[in-house]
Tab-separated table of C-alpha atoms and ligand atoms in Angstrom:
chain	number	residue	atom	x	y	z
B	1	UNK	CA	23.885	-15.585	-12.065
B	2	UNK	CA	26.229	-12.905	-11.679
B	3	UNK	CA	29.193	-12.926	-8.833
B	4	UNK	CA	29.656	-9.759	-7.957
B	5	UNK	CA	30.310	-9.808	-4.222
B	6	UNK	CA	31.505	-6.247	-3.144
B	7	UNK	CA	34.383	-5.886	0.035
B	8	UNK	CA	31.665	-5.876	2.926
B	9	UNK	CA	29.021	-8.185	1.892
B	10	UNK	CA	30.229	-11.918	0.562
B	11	UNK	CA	28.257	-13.517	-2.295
B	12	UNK	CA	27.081	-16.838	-0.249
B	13	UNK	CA	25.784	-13.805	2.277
B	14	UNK	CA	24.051	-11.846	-0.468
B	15	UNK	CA	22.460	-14.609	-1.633
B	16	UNK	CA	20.883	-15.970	2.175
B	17	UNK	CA	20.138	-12.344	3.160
B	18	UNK	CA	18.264	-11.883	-0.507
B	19	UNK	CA	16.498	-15.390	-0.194
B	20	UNK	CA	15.050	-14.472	3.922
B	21	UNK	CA	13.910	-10.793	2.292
B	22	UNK	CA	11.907	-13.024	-0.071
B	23	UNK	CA	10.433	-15.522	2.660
B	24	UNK	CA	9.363	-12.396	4.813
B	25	UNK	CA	8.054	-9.850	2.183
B	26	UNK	CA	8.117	-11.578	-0.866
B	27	UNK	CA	10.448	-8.811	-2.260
B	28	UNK	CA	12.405	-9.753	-5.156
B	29	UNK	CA	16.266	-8.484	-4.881
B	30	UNK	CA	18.051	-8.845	-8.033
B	31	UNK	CA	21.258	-10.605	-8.902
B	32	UNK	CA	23.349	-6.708	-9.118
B	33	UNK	CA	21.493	-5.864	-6.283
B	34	UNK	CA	24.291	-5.875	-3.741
B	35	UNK	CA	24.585	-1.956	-3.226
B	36	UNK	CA	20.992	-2.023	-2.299
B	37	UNK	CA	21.673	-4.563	1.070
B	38	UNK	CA	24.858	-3.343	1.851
B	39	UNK	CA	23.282	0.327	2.024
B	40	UNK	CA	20.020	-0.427	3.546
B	41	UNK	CA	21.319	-2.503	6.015
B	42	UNK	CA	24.758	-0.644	7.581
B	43	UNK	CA	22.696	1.581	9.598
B	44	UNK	CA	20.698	-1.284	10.896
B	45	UNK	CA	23.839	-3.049	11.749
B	46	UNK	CA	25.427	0.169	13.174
B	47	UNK	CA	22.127	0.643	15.691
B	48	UNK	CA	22.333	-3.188	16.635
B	49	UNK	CA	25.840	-3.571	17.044
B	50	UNK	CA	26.559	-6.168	14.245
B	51	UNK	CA	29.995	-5.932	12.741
B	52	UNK	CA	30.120	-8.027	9.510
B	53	UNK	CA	26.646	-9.509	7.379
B	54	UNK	CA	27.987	-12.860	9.026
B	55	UNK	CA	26.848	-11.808	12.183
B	56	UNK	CA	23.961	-10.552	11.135
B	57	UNK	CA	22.517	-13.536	9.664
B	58	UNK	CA	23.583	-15.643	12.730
B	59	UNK	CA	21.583	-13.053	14.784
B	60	UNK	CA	18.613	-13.794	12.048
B	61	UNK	CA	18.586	-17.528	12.807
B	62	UNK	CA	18.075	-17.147	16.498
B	63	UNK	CA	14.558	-18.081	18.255
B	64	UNK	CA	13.992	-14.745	18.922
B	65	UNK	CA	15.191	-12.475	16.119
B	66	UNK	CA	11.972	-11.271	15.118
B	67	UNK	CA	12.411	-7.671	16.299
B	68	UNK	CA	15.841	-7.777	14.436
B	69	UNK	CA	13.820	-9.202	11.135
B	70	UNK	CA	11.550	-7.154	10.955
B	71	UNK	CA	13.980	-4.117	11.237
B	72	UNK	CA	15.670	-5.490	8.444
B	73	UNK	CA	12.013	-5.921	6.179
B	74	UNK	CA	11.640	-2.062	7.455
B	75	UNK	CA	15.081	-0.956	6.312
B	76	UNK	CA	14.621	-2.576	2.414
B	77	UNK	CA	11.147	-1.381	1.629
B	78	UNK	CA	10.801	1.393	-0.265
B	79	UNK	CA	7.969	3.735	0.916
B	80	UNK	CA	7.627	6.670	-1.318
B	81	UNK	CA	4.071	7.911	-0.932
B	82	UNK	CA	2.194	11.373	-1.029
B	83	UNK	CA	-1.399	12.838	-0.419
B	84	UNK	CA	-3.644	12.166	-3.822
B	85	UNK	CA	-0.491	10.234	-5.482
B	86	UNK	CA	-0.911	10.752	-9.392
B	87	UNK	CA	-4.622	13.294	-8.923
B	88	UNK	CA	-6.162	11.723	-11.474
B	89	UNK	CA	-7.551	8.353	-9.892
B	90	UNK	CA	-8.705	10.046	-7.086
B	91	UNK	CA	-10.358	12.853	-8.996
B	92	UNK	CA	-12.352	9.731	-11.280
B	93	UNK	CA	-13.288	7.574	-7.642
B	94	UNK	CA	-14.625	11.239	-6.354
B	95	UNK	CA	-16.660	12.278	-9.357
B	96	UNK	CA	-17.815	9.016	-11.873
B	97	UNK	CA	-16.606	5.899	-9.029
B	98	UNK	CA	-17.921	6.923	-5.549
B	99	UNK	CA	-21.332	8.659	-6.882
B	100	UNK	CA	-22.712	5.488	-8.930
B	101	UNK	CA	-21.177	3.205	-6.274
B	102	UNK	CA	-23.014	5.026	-2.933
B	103	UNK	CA	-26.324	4.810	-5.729
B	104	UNK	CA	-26.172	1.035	-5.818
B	105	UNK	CA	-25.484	0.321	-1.979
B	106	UNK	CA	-28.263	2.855	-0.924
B	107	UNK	CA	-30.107	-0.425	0.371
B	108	UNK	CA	-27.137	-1.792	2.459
B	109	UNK	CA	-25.454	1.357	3.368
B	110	UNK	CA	-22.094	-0.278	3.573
B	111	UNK	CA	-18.857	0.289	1.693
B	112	UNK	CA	-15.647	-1.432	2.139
B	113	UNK	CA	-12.008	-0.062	0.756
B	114	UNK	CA	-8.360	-1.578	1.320
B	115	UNK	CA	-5.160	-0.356	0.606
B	116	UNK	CA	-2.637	-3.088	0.093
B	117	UNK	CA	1.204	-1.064	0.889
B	118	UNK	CA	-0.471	2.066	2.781
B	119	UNK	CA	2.763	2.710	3.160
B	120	UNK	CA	2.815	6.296	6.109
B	121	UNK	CA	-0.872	6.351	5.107
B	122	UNK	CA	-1.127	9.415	2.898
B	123	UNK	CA	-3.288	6.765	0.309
B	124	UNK	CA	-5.894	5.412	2.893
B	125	UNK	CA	-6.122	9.312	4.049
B	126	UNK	CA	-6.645	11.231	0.745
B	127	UNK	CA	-9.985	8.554	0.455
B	128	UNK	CA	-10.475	8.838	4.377
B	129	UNK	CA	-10.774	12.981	3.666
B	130	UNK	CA	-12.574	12.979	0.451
B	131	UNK	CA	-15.162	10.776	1.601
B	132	UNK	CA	-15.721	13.426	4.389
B	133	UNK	CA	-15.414	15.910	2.347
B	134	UNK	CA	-17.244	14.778	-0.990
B	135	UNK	CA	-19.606	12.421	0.841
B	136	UNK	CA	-20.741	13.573	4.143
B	137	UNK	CA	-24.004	11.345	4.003
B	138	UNK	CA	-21.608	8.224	4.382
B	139	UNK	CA	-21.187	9.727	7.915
B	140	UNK	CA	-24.269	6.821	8.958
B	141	UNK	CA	-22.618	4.335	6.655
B	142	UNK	CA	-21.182	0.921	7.687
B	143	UNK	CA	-18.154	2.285	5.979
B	144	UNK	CA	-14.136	0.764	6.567
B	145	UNK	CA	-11.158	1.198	5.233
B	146	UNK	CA	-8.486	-1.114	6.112
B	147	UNK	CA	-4.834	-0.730	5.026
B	148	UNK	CA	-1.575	-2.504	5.168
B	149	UNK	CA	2.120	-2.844	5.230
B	150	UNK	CA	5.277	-5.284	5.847
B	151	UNK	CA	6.619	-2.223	7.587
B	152	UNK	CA	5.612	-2.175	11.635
B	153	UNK	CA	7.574	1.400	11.095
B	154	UNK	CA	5.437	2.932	8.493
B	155	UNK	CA	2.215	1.244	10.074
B	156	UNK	CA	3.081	2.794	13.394
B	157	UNK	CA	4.056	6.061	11.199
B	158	UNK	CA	0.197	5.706	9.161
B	159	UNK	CA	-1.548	5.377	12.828
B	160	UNK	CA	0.467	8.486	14.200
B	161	UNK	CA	-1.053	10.427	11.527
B	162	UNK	CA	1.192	13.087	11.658
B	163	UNK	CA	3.402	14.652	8.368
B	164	UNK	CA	5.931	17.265	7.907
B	165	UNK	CA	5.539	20.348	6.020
B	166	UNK	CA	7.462	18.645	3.057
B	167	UNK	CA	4.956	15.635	2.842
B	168	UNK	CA	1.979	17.681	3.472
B	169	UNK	CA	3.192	20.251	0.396
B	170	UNK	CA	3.525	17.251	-1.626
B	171	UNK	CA	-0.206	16.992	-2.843
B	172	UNK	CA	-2.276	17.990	0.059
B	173	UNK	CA	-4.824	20.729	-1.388
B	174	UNK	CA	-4.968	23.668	1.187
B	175	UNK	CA	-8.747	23.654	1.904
B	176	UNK	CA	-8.498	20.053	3.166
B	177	UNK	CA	-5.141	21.070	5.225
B	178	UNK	CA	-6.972	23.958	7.016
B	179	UNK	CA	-10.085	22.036	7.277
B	180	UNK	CA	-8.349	18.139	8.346
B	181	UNK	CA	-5.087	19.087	10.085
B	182	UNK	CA	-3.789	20.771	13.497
B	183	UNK	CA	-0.100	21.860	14.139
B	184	UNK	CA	2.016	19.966	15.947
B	185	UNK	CA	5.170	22.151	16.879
B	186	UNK	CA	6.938	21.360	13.480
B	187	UNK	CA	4.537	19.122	11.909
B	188	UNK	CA	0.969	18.866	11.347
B	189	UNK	CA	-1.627	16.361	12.874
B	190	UNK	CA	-4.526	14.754	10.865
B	191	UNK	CA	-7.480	15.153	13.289
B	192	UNK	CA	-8.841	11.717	15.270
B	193	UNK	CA	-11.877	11.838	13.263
B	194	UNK	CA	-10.165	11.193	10.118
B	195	UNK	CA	-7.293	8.883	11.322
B	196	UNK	CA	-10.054	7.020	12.756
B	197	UNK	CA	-11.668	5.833	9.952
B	198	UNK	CA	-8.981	3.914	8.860
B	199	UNK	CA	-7.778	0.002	10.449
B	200	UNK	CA	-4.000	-0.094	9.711
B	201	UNK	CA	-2.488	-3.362	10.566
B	202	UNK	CA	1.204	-4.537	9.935
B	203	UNK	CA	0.653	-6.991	7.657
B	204	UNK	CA	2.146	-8.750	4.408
B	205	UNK	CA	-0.376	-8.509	1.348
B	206	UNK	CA	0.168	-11.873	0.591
B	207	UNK	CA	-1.187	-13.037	3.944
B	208	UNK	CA	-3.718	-10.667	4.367
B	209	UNK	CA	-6.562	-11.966	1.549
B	210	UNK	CA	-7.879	-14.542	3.042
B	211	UNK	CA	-9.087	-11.956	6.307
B	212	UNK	CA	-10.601	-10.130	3.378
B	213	UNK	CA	-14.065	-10.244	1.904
B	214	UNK	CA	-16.720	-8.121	-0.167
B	215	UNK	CA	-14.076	-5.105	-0.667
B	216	UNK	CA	-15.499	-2.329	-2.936
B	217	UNK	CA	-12.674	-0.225	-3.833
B	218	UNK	CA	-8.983	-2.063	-3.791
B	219	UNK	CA	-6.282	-0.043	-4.017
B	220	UNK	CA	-3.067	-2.031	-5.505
B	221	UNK	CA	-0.632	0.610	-6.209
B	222	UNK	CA	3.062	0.819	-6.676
B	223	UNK	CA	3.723	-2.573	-4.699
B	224	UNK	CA	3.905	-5.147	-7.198
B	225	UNK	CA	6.936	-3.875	-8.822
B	226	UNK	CA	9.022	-5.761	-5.911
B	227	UNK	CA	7.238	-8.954	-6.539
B	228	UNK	CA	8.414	-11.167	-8.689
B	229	UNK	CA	5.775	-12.633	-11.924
B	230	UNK	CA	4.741	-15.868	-9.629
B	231	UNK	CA	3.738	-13.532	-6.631
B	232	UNK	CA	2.104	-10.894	-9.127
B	233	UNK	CA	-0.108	-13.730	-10.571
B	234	UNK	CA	-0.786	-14.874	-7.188
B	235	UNK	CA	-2.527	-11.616	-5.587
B	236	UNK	CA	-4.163	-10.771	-8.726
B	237	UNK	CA	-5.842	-14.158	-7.868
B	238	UNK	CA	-6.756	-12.896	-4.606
B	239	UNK	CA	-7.905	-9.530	-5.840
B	240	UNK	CA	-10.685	-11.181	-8.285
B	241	UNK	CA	-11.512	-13.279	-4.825
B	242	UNK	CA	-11.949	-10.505	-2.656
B	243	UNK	CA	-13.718	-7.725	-4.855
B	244	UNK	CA	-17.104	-7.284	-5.406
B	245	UNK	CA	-18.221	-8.082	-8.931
B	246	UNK	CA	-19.580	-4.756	-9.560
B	247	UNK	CA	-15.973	-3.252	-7.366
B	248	UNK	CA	-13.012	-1.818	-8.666
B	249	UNK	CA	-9.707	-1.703	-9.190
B	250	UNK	CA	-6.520	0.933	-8.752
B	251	UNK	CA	-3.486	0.672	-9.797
B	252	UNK	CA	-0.606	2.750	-10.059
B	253	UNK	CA	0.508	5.183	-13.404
B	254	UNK	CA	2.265	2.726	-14.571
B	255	UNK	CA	0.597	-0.318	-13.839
B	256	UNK	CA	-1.840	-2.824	-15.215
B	257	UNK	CA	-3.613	-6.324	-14.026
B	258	UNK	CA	-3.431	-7.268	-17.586
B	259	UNK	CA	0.050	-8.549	-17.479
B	260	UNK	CA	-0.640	-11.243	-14.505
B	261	UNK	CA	-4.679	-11.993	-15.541
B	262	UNK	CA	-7.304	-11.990	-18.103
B	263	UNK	CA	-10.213	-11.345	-15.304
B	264	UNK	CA	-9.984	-7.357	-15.256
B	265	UNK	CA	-10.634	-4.790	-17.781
B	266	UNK	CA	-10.614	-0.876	-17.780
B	267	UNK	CA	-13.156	1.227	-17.774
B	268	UNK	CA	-14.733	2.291	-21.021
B	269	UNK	CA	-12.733	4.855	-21.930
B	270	UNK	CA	-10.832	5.779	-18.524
B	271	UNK	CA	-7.068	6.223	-18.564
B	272	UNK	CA	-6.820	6.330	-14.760
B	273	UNK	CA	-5.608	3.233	-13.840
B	274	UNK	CA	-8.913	2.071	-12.176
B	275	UNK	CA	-9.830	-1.505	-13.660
B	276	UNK	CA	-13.386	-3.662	-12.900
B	277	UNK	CA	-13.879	-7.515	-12.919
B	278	UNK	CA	-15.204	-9.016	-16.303
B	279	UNK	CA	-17.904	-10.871	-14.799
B	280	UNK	CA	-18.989	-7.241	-13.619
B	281	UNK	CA	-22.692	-6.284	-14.588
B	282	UNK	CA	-23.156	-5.355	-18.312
B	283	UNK	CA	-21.988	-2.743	-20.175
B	284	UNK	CA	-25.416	-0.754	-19.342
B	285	UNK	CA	-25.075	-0.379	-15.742
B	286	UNK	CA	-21.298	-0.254	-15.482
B	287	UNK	CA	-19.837	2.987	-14.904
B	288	UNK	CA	-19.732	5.588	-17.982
B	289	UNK	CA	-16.345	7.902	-17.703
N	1	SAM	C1	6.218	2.605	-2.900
N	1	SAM	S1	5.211	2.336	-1.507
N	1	SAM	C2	3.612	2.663	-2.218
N	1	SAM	C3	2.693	3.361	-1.255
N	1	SAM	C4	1.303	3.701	-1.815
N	1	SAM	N1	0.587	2.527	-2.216
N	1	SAM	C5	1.416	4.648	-2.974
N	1	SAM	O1	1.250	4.234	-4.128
N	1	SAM	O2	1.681	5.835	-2.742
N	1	SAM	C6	5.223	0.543	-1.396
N	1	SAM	C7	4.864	0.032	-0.008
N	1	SAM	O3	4.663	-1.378	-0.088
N	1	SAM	C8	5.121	-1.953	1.121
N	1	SAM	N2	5.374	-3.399	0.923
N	1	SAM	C9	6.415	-4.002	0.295
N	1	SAM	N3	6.266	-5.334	0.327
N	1	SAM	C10	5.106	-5.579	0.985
N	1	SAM	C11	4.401	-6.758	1.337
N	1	SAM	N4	4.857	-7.969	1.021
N	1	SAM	N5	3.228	-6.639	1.998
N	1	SAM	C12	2.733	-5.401	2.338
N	1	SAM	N6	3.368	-4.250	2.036
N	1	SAM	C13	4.535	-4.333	1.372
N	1	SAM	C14	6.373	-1.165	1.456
N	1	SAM	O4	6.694	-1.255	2.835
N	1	SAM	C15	5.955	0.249	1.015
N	1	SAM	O5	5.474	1.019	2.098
């Protein structure tokens, strides 16, 4: 392992600060990883009136640190997250996914997403607003969508529903802005109807699972790059566990369950990113892209 303490933050401190980011959030911090605490954390030590990291991780140990904990959690995760993230996935769930998925639950009229990292909630919505949009039948539907992430800030920022012009010109189509959103002095608001379709909770994906059951649609995306292999393996687990046998799979551009298990497999011929079980019906009834 590399020693390369920096002025401010003390290897032995690196080290206990990296190893209670892993307990918490199961985010891996690597060994040249210093910048990345020292930077994340100054302004939380600034607002809480912690001089050195030494203090800081006394103040972690006490009874009743969580606040300060999970303002630390908050202040390493990365959320980077827009409306339709990628187009693609979301254009294949609208127009091959949804339509032979709503066919085969016509009996039970119930369908059941999650969003593991929701991150400010721009994922969760896009589906929230296309199924509105695309689907208006579903209206009568059992339908929910539940979504969640480490961070209490972006959960609280997902529930608020409400974006600035940047984050709404990053991938929000216009028809669903004029049709979905009011203005809000600066910003714009995501009407109740929408935001209420989803159930955000505050939540780490490893400890959510076993709340979960019979989900449809699973969206993994851009997460598991901070976990490390053993974690990875682990969810995937869970994923299989949770999903419906006939349910799907996303994952992000760059992702792929292959790498962690052998029980998912794309779609015939899809480059989207959107994976089924194995032991999902045969090739015959199975989605055609
Ligand atoms: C890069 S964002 C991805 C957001 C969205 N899925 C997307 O692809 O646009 C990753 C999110 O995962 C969340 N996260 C990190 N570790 C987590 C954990 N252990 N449990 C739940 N969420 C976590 C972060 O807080 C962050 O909001």
């Amino acid at each position: 392992m590399m020693e390369t303490a920096s002025a401010n933050l003390a290897h032995d401190e690196f080290v206990t600060i990296r190893q209670f980011i892993y307990d918490k959030a199961s985010i891996v911090i690597e060994d040249d990883q210093h910048y990345l605490i020292e930077s994340r954390l100054a302004p939380v030590m600034e607002r809480e009136g912690v001089q050195t990291f030494r203090h800081l991780i006394q103040q972690l140990q006490q009874p009743a640190s969580e606040p300060l904990q999970n303002r630390v959690v908050n202040a390493i995760t990365t959320n980077e997250t827009y409306f339709f993230r990628d187009v693609k996935p979301f254009t294949v769930l609208r127009d091959k996914v949804l339509p032979q998925l709503i066919e085969r639950r016509r009996t039970e009229r119930q369908l059941r997403f999650f969003f593991g990292g929701c991150s400010s909630g721009q994922e969760p919505y896009s589906v929230a607003m296309m199924l509105r949009q695309s689907f208006p039948d579903l209206a009568t539907w059992d339908l929910k969508l539940i979504a969640v992430d480490i961070s209490g800030e972006m959960i609280r920022r997902a529930q608020e529903g409400c974006y600035t012009q940047f984050e709404i010109n990053r991938g929000l189509p216009a028809p669903l802005l004029v049709k979905y959103f009011e203005r809000q002095g600066l910003h714009w608001r995501l009407q109740q109807t929408i935001r209420d379709m989803v159930e955000f909770q505050e939540m780490s994906l490893v400890n959510i699972f076993s709340q979960l059951a019979d989900i449809d649609v699973l969206f993994l995306r851009n997460i598991l790059i901070y976990f490390d292999e053993k974690t990875r393996r682990h969810l995937l687990t869970r994923v299989e566990h949770v999903l419906r046998p006939d349910g799907y799979l996303i994952m992000g551009a760059a992702e792929a369950p292959i790498f962690y298990s052998t029980a998912f497999e794309t779609l015939p011929g899809d480059s989207s990113n959107i994976f089924c079980p194995k032991s999902s019906p045969p090739n015959s009834t199975r989605i055609k892209l």
